[in-house]
XYZ file of C-alpha atoms in Angstrom:
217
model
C 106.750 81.908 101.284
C 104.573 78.400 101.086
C 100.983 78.913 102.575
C 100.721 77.374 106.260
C 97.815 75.747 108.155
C 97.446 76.845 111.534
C 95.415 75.176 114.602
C 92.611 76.603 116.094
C 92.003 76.059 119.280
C 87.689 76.868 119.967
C 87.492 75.820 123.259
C 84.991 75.598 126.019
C 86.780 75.056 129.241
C 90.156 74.268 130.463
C 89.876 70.662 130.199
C 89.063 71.050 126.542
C 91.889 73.147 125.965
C 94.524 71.474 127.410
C 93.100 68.217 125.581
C 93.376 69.923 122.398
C 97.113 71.406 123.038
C 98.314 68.055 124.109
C 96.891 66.502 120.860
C 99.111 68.625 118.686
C 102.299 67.224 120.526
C 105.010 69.304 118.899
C 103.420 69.325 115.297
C 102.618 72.873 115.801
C 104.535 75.970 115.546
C 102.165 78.218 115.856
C 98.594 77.477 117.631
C 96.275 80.134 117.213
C 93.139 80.512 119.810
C 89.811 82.025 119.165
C 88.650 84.632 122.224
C 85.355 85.039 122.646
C 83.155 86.787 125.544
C 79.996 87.174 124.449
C 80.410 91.270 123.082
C 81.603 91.384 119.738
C 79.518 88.060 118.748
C 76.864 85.958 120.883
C 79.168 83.287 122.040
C 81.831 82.795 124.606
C 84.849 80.779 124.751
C 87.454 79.739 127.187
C 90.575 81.921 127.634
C 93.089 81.858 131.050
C 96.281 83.368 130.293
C 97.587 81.896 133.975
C 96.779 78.826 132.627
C 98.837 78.628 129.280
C 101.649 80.669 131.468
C 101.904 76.860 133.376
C 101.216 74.484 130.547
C 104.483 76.497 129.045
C 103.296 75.725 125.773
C 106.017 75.347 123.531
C 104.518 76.229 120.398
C 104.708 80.682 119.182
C 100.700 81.511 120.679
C 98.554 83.761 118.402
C 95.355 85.153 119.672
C 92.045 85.896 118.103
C 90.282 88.748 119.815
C 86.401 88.280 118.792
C 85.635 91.205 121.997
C 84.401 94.673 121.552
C 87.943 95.556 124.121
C 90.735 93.744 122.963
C 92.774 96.237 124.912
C 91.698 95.018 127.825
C 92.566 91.178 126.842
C 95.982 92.926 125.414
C 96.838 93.742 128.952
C 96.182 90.543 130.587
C 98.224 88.605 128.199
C 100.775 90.683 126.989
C 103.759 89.191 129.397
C 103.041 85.710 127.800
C 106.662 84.692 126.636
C 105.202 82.689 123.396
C 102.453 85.327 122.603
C 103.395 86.420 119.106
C 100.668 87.996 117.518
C 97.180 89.251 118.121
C 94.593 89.788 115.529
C 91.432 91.624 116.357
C 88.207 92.694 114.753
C 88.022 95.978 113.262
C 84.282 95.812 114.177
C 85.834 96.563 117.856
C 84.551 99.829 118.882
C 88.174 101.046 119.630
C 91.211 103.042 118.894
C 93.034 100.808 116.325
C 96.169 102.713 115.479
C 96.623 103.254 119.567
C 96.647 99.607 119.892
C 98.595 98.380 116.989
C 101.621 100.837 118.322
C 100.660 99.038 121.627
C 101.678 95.790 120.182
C 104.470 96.785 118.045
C 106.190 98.246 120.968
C 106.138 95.244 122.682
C 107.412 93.412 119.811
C 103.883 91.416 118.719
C 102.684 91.731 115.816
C 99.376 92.800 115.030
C 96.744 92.200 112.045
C 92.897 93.153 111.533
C 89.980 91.081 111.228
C 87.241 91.334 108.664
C 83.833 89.833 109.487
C 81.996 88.609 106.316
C 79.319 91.567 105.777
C 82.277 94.242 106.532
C 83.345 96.764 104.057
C 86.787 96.031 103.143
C 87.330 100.081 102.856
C 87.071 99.826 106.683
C 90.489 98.445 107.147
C 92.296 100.765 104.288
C 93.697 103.445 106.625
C 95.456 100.536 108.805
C 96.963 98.620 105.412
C 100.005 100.187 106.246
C 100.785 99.231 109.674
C 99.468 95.619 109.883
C 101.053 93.218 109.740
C 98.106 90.655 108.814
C 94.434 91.200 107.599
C 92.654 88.033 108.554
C 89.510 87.167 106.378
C 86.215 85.320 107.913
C 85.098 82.796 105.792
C 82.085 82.694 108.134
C 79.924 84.267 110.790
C 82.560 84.337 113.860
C 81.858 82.677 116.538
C 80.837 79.183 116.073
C 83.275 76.311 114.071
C 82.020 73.903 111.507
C 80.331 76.333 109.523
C 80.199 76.259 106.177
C 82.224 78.731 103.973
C 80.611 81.544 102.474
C 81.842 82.200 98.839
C 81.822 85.863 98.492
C 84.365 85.566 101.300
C 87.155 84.336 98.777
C 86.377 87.271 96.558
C 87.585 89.523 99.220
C 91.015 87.779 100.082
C 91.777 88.115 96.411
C 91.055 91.355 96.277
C 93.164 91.938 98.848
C 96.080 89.777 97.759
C 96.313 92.229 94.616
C 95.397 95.012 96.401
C 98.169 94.678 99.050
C 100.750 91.807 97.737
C 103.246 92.451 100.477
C 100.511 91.732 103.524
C 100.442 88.144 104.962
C 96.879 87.018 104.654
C 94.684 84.692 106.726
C 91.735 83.046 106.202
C 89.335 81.209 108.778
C 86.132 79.445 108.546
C 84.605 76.628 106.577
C 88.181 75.248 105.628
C 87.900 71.802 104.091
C 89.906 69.315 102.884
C 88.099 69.984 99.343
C 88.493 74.131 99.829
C 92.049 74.505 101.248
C 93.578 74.343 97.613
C 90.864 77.266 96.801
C 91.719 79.220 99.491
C 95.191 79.395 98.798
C 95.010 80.207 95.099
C 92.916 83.061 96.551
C 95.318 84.601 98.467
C 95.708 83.193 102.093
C 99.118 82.710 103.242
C 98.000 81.432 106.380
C 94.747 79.205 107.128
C 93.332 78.648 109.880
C 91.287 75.767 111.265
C 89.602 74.221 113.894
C 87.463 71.457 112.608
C 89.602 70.232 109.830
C 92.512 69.891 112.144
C 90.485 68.398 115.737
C 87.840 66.275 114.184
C 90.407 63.600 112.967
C 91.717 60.503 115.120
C 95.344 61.966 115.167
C 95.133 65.554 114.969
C 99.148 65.992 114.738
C 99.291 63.859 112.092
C 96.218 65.812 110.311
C 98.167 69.129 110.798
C 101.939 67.454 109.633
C 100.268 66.142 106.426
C 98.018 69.137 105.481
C 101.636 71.793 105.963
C 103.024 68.524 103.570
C 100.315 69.228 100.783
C 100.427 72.721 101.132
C 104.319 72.941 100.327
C 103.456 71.290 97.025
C 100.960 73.853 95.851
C 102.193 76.801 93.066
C 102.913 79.927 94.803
């Protein structure tokens, strides 16, 4: 399967998110939003299930649980028709394999986060029943960051470590880095900046999937 760019959406109120939405007309299949309340990591973000419930946003919705209880934010959003997947930190002070059953039951699929100064041996015992390990190219929390390298090291690590798993990658994702990140190991990338900090963000996202089919698998 080709590599696929994903949108972030980092936003700070409902305005701002329903701005950002509406830019990616129907470019998007998947729009992934970052979820942030100030526990796992020092920043906040805006989240209202309600509100995406009446936007009926067409495109499949992916969350990203920064929190130290994404059970609790599991529960609120888990009757979202277009919610697909949830990805949380393993950082989270929680029982993982409870939730991921959680998730699986209801027919979402679930993945683990990896923050960059996290032992990868942390997620081994969950390699089995995830369905994506998502790799931090940067401190989470805040976009335009820069990438930090030793980040790459440990998506190709685990590409050879676990071929089979679908691997993301977010944070510091660049027009001059995407090609690096790939041959790395993502198979999905994720990005906020690179996608919402252009004049025509749809057309950013249509012609970034474009160059991304063309890349050696």
């Amino acid at each position: 399967m080709k590599p696929t760019l994903i949108p972030t959406i980092l936003a700070q109120n409902t305005e701002d998110a329903f701005r950002d939405i509406r830019a990616l007309g129907r470019a998007a299949s998947w729009i992934h939003f970052d979820v942030l309340d100030h526990t796992l990591v020092p920043f906040e973000s805006w989240f209202d299930p309600r509100s995406l419930h009446l936007w009926n946003v067409h495109a499949n919705i992916e969350l990203h649980l920064m929190v130290n209880d994404p059970v609790s934010f599991f529960n609120r959003c888990a009757h979202l028709s277009h919610l697909k997947r949830i990805l949380w930190h393993i950082e989270a002070p929680i029982d993982h394999a409870a939730l991921l059953k959680r998730c699986h039951r209801r027919n979402i699929e679930a993945g683990l986060a990896l923050s960059p100064d996290t032992v990868l041996s942390r997620l081994i015992p969950f390699l089995e029943n995830i369905d994506e390990v998502l790799v931090m190219g940067v401190i989470p929390g805040k976009s335009g960051q820069t990438l930090l390298p030793h980040t790459l090291k440990t998506l190709q690590t685990l590409s050879c470590l676990v071929p089979r798993l679908k691997l993301g990658f977010d944070g510091g994702v660049t027009r001059s880095n995407l090609r690096s990140v790939v041959r790395h190991g993502a198979t999905r990338v994720y990005g906020h900046s690179i996608v919402f900090n252009t004049k025509q963000p749809d057309q950013t996202l249509g012609s970034l999937n474009t160059f991304l089919k063309t890349l050696p698998i």
